């Protein structure tokens, strides 16, 4: 008998169900007497005992389904060791429910915060394996996380569509792309969508340089400009500020893009508009690339279970699934390297990073 529990944790993304399906199909085929428990709403379900025994047919027809059939929630790592308002010790409850289900392994699908807790549970003696999920692509130890390519396709489509209306009206358009503290999603969508300026957190921008690029384009007779702005983008001044000071600096603006829009309309006297696709980028079916990636990662996770190799995330490196120790992944962020080929080549074709 082999029994695993699966949970999805943190912000959802495309491909969670495809990965769950990949794990379950490989798992049921690998072990004759196989049981899977679905743990509901992420670590919340493990803490508060919300789980159910799944049947093979529960995993049918979910390859293309967006969201997660198990539900998810954000349970901040920094609160995991804090006793909750009803007096519950979350870590010992998670261990209790793991034992109650009689699990051989807990399979966790999540992003950065999720991996900190997964690593902690491993250190507490649970057998844990994880898969890298996030549209932000900021998980250390893997070249790519699932959800990223699907979100990239959506953000690119937004920029494509904005192009036509920007051209008609001769406006500057800002498209704000998700990505939390890193610029991967904005960088890829910006290049794919042909943005003229790409602003990412890793390269603090100078608004005068952005304005100069806009005016330069006008001089060349270009009717419009597209600026792809990462939600985490920072001006050179903000890059030196504390979180609270940045908040104060942006008072009155819903996000960084609106501040940039105000400043640009003042400096260029052009019409500026902002589009924020937001959670749209995380919704709907996974793209073909993510479906394949999730299927491979799911099957590779079962290979680790078969070999009783616990305490690893299955990452992708140089196109191959590889086990990466959770202790190496937890607490590390994968930012866009400033000297990366993609940044250099983007600059070579004339994309400005506002620096
Ligand atoms: O981590 C994925 C992500 O979509 C980020 O890009 C974004 O900053 C954040 O989650 C939004 O979080 P929430 O869904 O909790 O609003």
Short mmCIF file of C-alpha atoms and ligand atoms in Angstrom, two decimals:
data_model
loop_
_atom_site.label_atom_id
_atom_site.label_comp_id
_atom_site.label_asym_id
_atom_site.label_seq_id
_atom_site.Cartn_x
_atom_site.Cartn_y
_atom_site.Cartn_z
CA UNK A 1 0.00 0.00 0.00
CA UNK A 2 1.26 3.48 -0.90
CA UNK A 3 -0.63 6.55 0.20
CA UNK A 4 0.09 10.16 -0.68
CA UNK A 5 -1.59 13.46 0.07
CA UNK A 6 -1.62 16.30 -2.46
CA UNK A 7 -2.13 19.97 -1.70
CA UNK A 8 -2.00 23.15 -3.76
CA UNK A 9 -0.89 26.25 -1.90
CA UNK A 10 -0.52 30.00 -2.47
CA UNK A 11 -1.80 31.94 -5.47
CA UNK A 12 -3.33 29.66 -8.07
CA UNK A 13 -2.14 29.46 -11.68
CA UNK A 14 -2.71 27.53 -14.84
CA UNK A 15 -1.49 23.94 -14.77
CA UNK A 16 -2.23 23.01 -11.16
CA UNK A 17 -4.85 20.49 -12.23
CA UNK A 18 -2.66 19.22 -15.06
CA UNK A 19 0.10 18.56 -12.49
CA UNK A 20 -2.33 16.89 -10.06
CA UNK A 21 -3.48 14.68 -12.93
CA UNK A 22 0.12 13.87 -13.90
CA UNK A 23 0.93 12.79 -10.34
CA UNK A 24 -2.24 10.74 -9.91
CA UNK A 25 -2.04 8.92 -13.23
CA UNK A 26 1.60 7.95 -12.70
CA UNK A 27 0.96 7.06 -9.05
CA UNK A 28 -2.02 4.77 -9.69
CA UNK A 29 -0.07 3.03 -12.46
CA UNK A 30 3.08 2.62 -10.34
CA UNK A 31 1.53 1.10 -7.21
CA UNK A 32 -1.12 -1.65 -7.15
CA UNK A 33 -2.55 -0.58 -3.85
CA UNK A 34 -2.46 3.18 -4.23
CA UNK A 35 -4.44 5.78 -2.32
CA UNK A 36 -4.49 9.54 -2.74
CA UNK A 37 -5.82 12.05 -0.26
CA UNK A 38 -6.78 15.48 -1.52
CA UNK A 39 -5.95 18.09 1.09
CA UNK A 40 -8.25 21.08 0.66
CA UNK A 41 -7.32 24.76 0.48
CA UNK A 42 -3.57 24.27 0.82
CA UNK A 43 -1.85 24.11 4.20
CA UNK A 44 -5.13 25.30 5.75
CA UNK A 45 -6.59 21.83 5.08
CA UNK A 46 -3.54 20.13 6.58
CA UNK A 47 -3.71 22.33 9.69
CA UNK A 48 -7.46 22.03 10.25
CA UNK A 49 -8.02 18.48 8.98
CA UNK A 50 -9.88 19.28 5.77
CA UNK A 51 -9.07 16.41 3.45
CA UNK A 52 -10.79 13.66 1.49
CA UNK A 53 -9.91 10.34 -0.08
CA UNK A 54 -9.88 10.73 -3.84
CA UNK A 55 -10.86 8.21 -6.52
CA UNK A 56 -9.09 7.78 -9.87
CA UNK A 57 -12.09 9.28 -11.69
CA UNK A 58 -11.68 12.52 -9.66
CA UNK A 59 -8.58 13.17 -11.74
CA UNK A 60 -10.21 12.64 -15.12
CA UNK A 61 -11.02 15.54 -17.43
CA UNK A 62 -8.90 18.06 -15.54
CA UNK A 63 -5.90 18.44 -17.85
CA UNK A 64 -7.22 21.65 -19.38
CA UNK A 65 -9.12 22.94 -16.35
CA UNK A 66 -7.89 26.22 -14.83
CA UNK A 67 -7.59 26.81 -11.06
CA UNK A 68 -7.23 23.85 -8.71
CA UNK A 69 -9.77 21.13 -7.92
CA UNK A 70 -8.35 21.04 -4.37
CA UNK A 71 -8.72 24.75 -3.63
CA UNK A 72 -5.88 26.88 -2.31
CA UNK A 73 -5.12 29.57 0.25
CA UNK A 74 -2.25 31.71 1.40
CA UNK A 75 -0.90 30.60 4.80
CA UNK A 76 2.11 32.85 5.48
CA UNK A 77 5.22 30.96 6.52
CA UNK A 78 6.03 33.56 9.19
CA UNK A 79 2.76 32.65 10.97
CA UNK A 80 3.24 28.88 10.82
CA UNK A 81 4.86 28.74 14.23
CA UNK A 82 2.42 31.25 15.72
CA UNK A 83 -0.42 29.72 17.75
CA UNK A 84 -3.75 30.62 16.10
CA UNK A 85 -6.63 32.49 17.78
CA UNK A 86 -8.25 29.21 18.89
CA UNK A 87 -5.03 28.01 20.53
CA UNK A 88 -3.99 25.64 17.74
CA UNK A 89 -0.33 24.80 17.18
CA UNK A 90 -0.30 24.67 13.37
CA UNK A 91 2.87 22.64 12.95
CA UNK A 92 1.84 19.88 15.32
CA UNK A 93 -1.66 19.80 13.78
CA UNK A 94 -0.14 19.35 10.31
CA UNK A 95 1.96 16.48 11.64
CA UNK A 96 -1.08 15.00 13.36
CA UNK A 97 -3.21 15.05 10.19
CA UNK A 98 -0.36 13.64 8.10
CA UNK A 99 -0.22 10.70 10.52
CA UNK A 100 -4.02 10.43 10.66
CA UNK A 101 -4.15 9.96 6.88
CA UNK A 102 -1.28 7.46 7.13
CA UNK A 103 0.66 9.18 4.36
CA UNK A 104 3.88 7.88 2.89
CA UNK A 105 4.47 11.28 1.32
CA UNK A 106 2.97 14.74 1.08
CA UNK A 107 3.13 16.26 -2.40
CA UNK A 108 3.00 20.04 -2.33
CA UNK A 109 2.39 22.24 -5.38
CA UNK A 110 3.39 25.80 -4.65
CA UNK A 111 5.58 28.86 -4.94
CA UNK A 112 8.12 30.55 -2.70
CA UNK A 113 6.19 30.76 0.58
CA UNK A 114 4.93 27.21 0.08
CA UNK A 115 8.50 25.93 -0.24
CA UNK A 116 9.55 27.46 3.07
CA UNK A 117 6.79 25.54 4.83
CA UNK A 118 7.49 22.37 2.80
CA UNK A 119 11.12 22.51 3.91
CA UNK A 120 10.09 23.09 7.51
CA UNK A 121 7.73 20.07 7.39
CA UNK A 122 10.57 17.97 5.96
CA UNK A 123 12.75 19.00 8.89
CA UNK A 124 9.89 18.06 11.22
CA UNK A 125 10.14 14.50 9.90
CA UNK A 126 7.45 14.39 7.17
CA UNK A 127 8.23 12.95 3.73
CA UNK A 128 7.69 15.87 1.36
CA UNK A 129 8.06 16.33 -2.39
CA UNK A 130 7.14 19.53 -4.19
CA UNK A 131 6.50 20.89 -7.65
CA UNK A 132 7.28 24.50 -8.66
CA UNK A 133 4.15 26.51 -9.40
CA UNK A 134 3.92 30.22 -10.11
CA UNK A 135 3.30 32.66 -12.93
CA UNK A 136 6.15 34.74 -11.44
CA UNK A 137 8.86 32.18 -12.37
CA UNK A 138 10.81 33.25 -9.28
CA UNK A 139 11.43 29.84 -7.68
CA UNK A 140 15.10 29.14 -7.17
CA UNK A 141 16.44 25.82 -8.48
CA UNK A 142 14.27 25.48 -11.57
CA UNK A 143 14.62 27.12 -14.96
CA UNK A 144 10.86 27.46 -15.21
CA UNK A 145 7.77 27.00 -13.07
CA UNK A 146 4.41 25.95 -14.43
CA UNK A 147 1.89 28.73 -14.95
CA UNK A 148 4.58 31.08 -16.22
CA UNK A 149 4.19 30.32 -19.93
CA UNK A 150 0.38 30.41 -19.79
CA UNK A 151 0.41 33.79 -18.01
CA UNK A 152 3.03 35.02 -20.46
CA UNK A 153 0.75 34.16 -23.38
CA UNK A 154 -2.11 36.11 -21.79
CA UNK A 155 -0.01 39.17 -20.95
CA UNK A 156 1.41 39.09 -24.49
CA UNK A 157 -2.09 38.97 -25.93
CA UNK A 158 -3.01 42.02 -23.84
CA UNK A 159 -0.02 43.95 -25.23
CA UNK A 160 -0.88 42.82 -28.77
CA UNK A 161 -4.43 44.10 -28.43
CA UNK A 162 -3.31 47.35 -26.84
CA UNK A 163 -1.09 47.96 -29.89
CA UNK A 164 -4.04 48.43 -32.21
CA UNK A 165 -5.90 50.91 -30.02
CA UNK A 166 -2.65 52.72 -29.12
CA UNK A 167 -1.91 53.13 -32.84
CA UNK A 168 -5.40 54.40 -33.66
CA UNK A 169 -5.27 57.10 -31.00
CA UNK A 170 -1.57 57.86 -31.02
CA UNK A 171 -1.28 57.31 -27.28
CA UNK A 172 1.27 56.07 -24.81
CA UNK A 173 -0.05 52.88 -23.23
CA UNK A 174 1.20 51.30 -20.04
CA UNK A 175 0.42 47.61 -19.52
CA UNK A 176 1.02 46.47 -15.95
CA UNK A 177 2.09 42.84 -15.74
CA UNK A 178 2.09 40.66 -12.60
CA UNK A 179 5.25 39.05 -11.23
CA UNK A 180 5.44 40.13 -7.58
CA UNK A 181 9.05 41.13 -6.74
CA UNK A 182 10.65 39.95 -9.99
CA UNK A 183 10.42 40.90 -13.65
CA UNK A 184 10.40 37.57 -15.52
CA UNK A 185 6.78 37.68 -16.65
CA UNK A 186 6.95 41.30 -17.73
CA UNK A 187 10.28 40.79 -19.47
CA UNK A 188 9.04 37.87 -21.56
CA UNK A 189 5.59 39.34 -22.29
CA UNK A 190 7.18 42.72 -23.05
CA UNK A 191 9.59 41.22 -25.58
CA UNK A 192 6.91 38.94 -27.06
CA UNK A 193 4.48 41.85 -27.34
CA UNK A 194 7.03 44.25 -28.85
CA UNK A 195 6.99 46.77 -25.98
CA UNK A 196 9.20 49.82 -26.49
CA UNK A 197 10.07 50.13 -22.80
CA UNK A 198 10.15 47.32 -20.23
CA UNK A 199 10.37 48.23 -16.56
CA UNK A 200 11.29 45.46 -14.12
CA UNK A 201 12.14 45.56 -10.39
CA UNK A 202 15.69 44.35 -11.04
CA UNK A 203 16.49 47.49 -13.10
CA UNK A 204 15.27 50.64 -11.31
CA UNK A 205 13.98 53.20 -13.82
CA UNK A 206 14.60 56.89 -14.28
CA UNK A 207 11.36 58.58 -15.35
CA UNK A 208 13.23 61.23 -17.36
CA UNK A 209 14.87 58.49 -19.41
CA UNK A 210 11.47 56.86 -20.04
CA UNK A 211 10.02 60.22 -21.08
CA UNK A 212 13.01 60.85 -23.38
CA UNK A 213 12.38 57.50 -25.10
CA UNK A 214 8.75 58.49 -25.69
CA UNK A 215 9.71 61.88 -27.15
CA UNK A 216 12.40 60.28 -29.29
CA UNK A 217 9.79 57.94 -30.76
CA UNK A 218 7.50 60.91 -31.49
CA UNK A 219 10.36 62.64 -33.29
CA UNK A 220 10.82 59.57 -35.45
CA UNK A 221 7.17 59.83 -36.42
CA UNK A 222 5.92 56.93 -34.29
CA UNK A 223 2.31 57.57 -33.30
CA UNK A 224 2.29 55.48 -30.15
CA UNK A 225 4.44 53.80 -27.51
CA UNK A 226 3.92 50.74 -25.34
CA UNK A 227 5.49 50.46 -21.90
CA UNK A 228 5.34 47.10 -20.14
CA UNK A 229 5.58 47.76 -16.41
CA UNK A 230 6.11 44.99 -13.87
CA UNK A 231 3.82 45.41 -10.86
CA UNK A 232 6.98 45.40 -8.72
CA UNK A 233 8.85 48.02 -10.78
CA UNK A 234 10.75 50.64 -8.79
CA UNK A 235 12.13 54.05 -9.69
CA UNK A 236 15.80 54.67 -8.93
CA UNK A 237 14.73 56.79 -5.92
CA UNK A 238 12.34 54.09 -4.65
CA UNK A 239 15.01 51.43 -4.94
CA UNK A 240 16.79 53.18 -2.06
CA UNK A 241 13.65 53.50 0.08
CA UNK A 242 12.12 51.30 2.76
CA UNK A 243 8.76 49.61 2.03
CA UNK A 244 6.84 52.22 4.05
CA UNK A 245 8.52 55.10 2.23
CA UNK A 246 7.67 53.59 -1.16
CA UNK A 247 4.05 53.33 -0.06
CA UNK A 248 4.05 56.99 0.95
CA UNK A 249 5.73 57.96 -2.33
CA UNK A 250 2.87 56.31 -4.24
CA UNK A 251 0.04 57.70 -2.12
CA UNK A 252 -3.05 58.37 -4.24
CA UNK A 253 -2.07 55.87 -6.94
CA UNK A 254 -3.57 52.34 -7.09
CA UNK A 255 -0.25 51.00 -8.43
CA UNK A 256 3.13 52.04 -9.83
CA UNK A 257 1.76 52.32 -13.39
CA UNK A 258 -0.63 55.14 -12.53
CA UNK A 259 2.19 57.19 -11.00
CA UNK A 260 4.33 56.62 -14.09
CA UNK A 261 1.35 57.62 -16.28
CA UNK A 262 0.89 60.92 -14.42
CA UNK A 263 4.58 61.73 -14.58
CA UNK A 264 4.82 60.88 -18.29
CA UNK A 265 1.79 62.91 -19.30
CA UNK A 266 3.33 65.89 -17.51
CA UNK A 267 6.77 65.40 -19.05
CA UNK A 268 5.71 64.49 -22.62
CA UNK A 269 2.29 66.19 -22.96
CA UNK A 270 1.08 63.00 -24.62
CA UNK A 271 -2.12 61.14 -23.81
CA UNK A 272 -1.29 58.21 -21.52
CA UNK A 273 -3.54 55.26 -20.61
CA UNK A 274 -3.03 52.36 -18.19
CA UNK A 275 -4.24 48.78 -18.58
CA UNK A 276 -3.95 46.32 -15.68
CA UNK A 277 -4.95 42.76 -16.65
CA UNK A 278 -4.36 41.57 -13.04
CA UNK A 279 -5.64 38.12 -12.11
CA UNK A 280 -6.81 37.59 -15.68
CA UNK A 281 -3.19 36.48 -16.17
CA UNK A 282 -3.70 33.55 -13.78
CA UNK A 283 -7.06 32.39 -15.09
CA UNK A 284 -8.29 29.79 -17.54
CA UNK A 285 -6.72 26.79 -19.22
CA UNK A 286 -2.98 26.08 -19.20
CA UNK A 287 -1.20 26.50 -22.54
CA UNK A 288 0.18 23.42 -24.31
CA UNK A 289 3.69 24.03 -22.94
CA UNK A 290 2.43 24.05 -19.34
CA UNK A 291 0.30 20.94 -19.88
CA UNK A 292 3.38 19.05 -21.04
CA UNK A 293 5.55 20.50 -18.27
CA UNK A 294 3.01 19.59 -15.56
CA UNK A 295 2.62 16.08 -16.89
CA UNK A 296 6.40 15.54 -16.89
CA UNK A 297 6.85 17.04 -13.41
CA UNK A 298 3.96 15.01 -12.01
CA UNK A 299 5.38 11.73 -13.36
CA UNK A 300 8.89 12.67 -12.17
CA UNK A 301 7.53 13.30 -8.65
CA UNK A 302 6.15 9.75 -8.59
CA UNK A 303 9.57 8.42 -9.61
CA UNK A 304 10.99 10.07 -6.46
CA UNK A 305 8.21 8.53 -4.36
CA UNK A 306 8.98 5.12 -5.86
CA UNK A 307 12.64 5.56 -4.88
CA UNK A 308 11.64 6.97 -1.47
CA UNK A 309 13.71 10.04 -2.25
CA UNK A 310 12.02 12.66 -0.13
CA UNK A 311 12.80 16.28 0.69
CA UNK A 312 13.08 17.44 -2.93
CA UNK A 313 11.39 19.78 -5.38
CA UNK A 314 11.22 18.48 -8.94
CA UNK A 315 12.66 21.31 -11.00
CA UNK A 316 13.49 21.61 -14.69
CA UNK A 317 17.09 22.28 -15.62
CA UNK A 318 18.37 22.32 -19.20
CA UNK A 319 15.09 20.78 -20.27
CA UNK A 320 15.22 17.80 -17.88
CA UNK A 321 13.35 17.18 -14.62
CA UNK A 322 15.81 17.17 -11.70
CA UNK A 323 15.42 16.75 -7.93
CA UNK A 324 16.51 19.88 -6.06
CA UNK A 325 16.81 19.71 -2.23
CA UNK A 326 14.02 21.68 -0.53
CA UNK A 327 16.63 23.14 1.82
CA UNK A 328 18.28 24.82 -1.21
CA UNK A 329 15.01 26.14 -2.64
CA UNK A 330 13.42 27.49 0.55
CA UNK A 331 13.90 31.20 1.20
CA UNK A 332 15.69 31.98 -2.08
CA UNK A 333 14.33 34.16 -4.85
CA UNK A 334 15.22 33.76 -8.53
CA UNK A 335 15.48 37.28 -9.95
CA UNK A 336 16.34 38.27 -13.52
CA UNK A 337 20.16 38.45 -13.67
CA UNK A 338 21.25 41.86 -14.95
CA UNK A 339 23.98 40.37 -17.12
CA UNK A 340 21.68 37.77 -18.69
CA UNK A 341 21.68 37.23 -22.42
CA UNK A 342 17.98 38.09 -22.67
CA UNK A 343 18.51 41.58 -21.19
CA UNK A 344 21.58 42.18 -23.36
CA UNK A 345 19.80 41.11 -26.54
CA UNK A 346 16.67 43.10 -25.68
CA UNK A 347 18.86 46.17 -25.35
CA UNK A 348 20.52 45.33 -28.68
CA UNK A 349 17.21 45.60 -30.52
CA UNK A 350 16.53 48.97 -28.90
CA UNK A 351 14.24 48.05 -25.98
CA UNK A 352 14.71 50.56 -23.17
CA UNK A 353 14.72 49.46 -19.53
CA UNK A 354 14.39 53.05 -18.39
CA UNK A 355 17.92 53.13 -16.94
O1 LIG B 1 2.47 34.97 -7.05
C1 LIG B 1 1.51 35.07 -8.03
C2 LIG B 1 0.83 36.42 -8.00
O2 LIG B 1 -0.15 36.46 -9.02
C3 LIG B 1 1.78 37.60 -8.13
O3 LIG B 1 2.16 37.84 -9.45
C4 LIG B 1 0.95 38.70 -7.52
O4 LIG B 1 1.76 39.72 -7.00
C5 LIG B 1 0.21 37.98 -6.41
O5 LIG B 1 0.22 36.62 -6.76
C6 LIG B 1 -1.21 38.43 -6.20
O6 LIG B 1 -1.67 37.79 -5.07
P1 LIG B 1 -3.19 37.58 -4.68
O7 LIG B 1 -3.77 36.60 -5.64
O8 LIG B 1 -3.16 37.08 -3.30
O9 LIG B 1 -3.84 38.93 -4.84
#
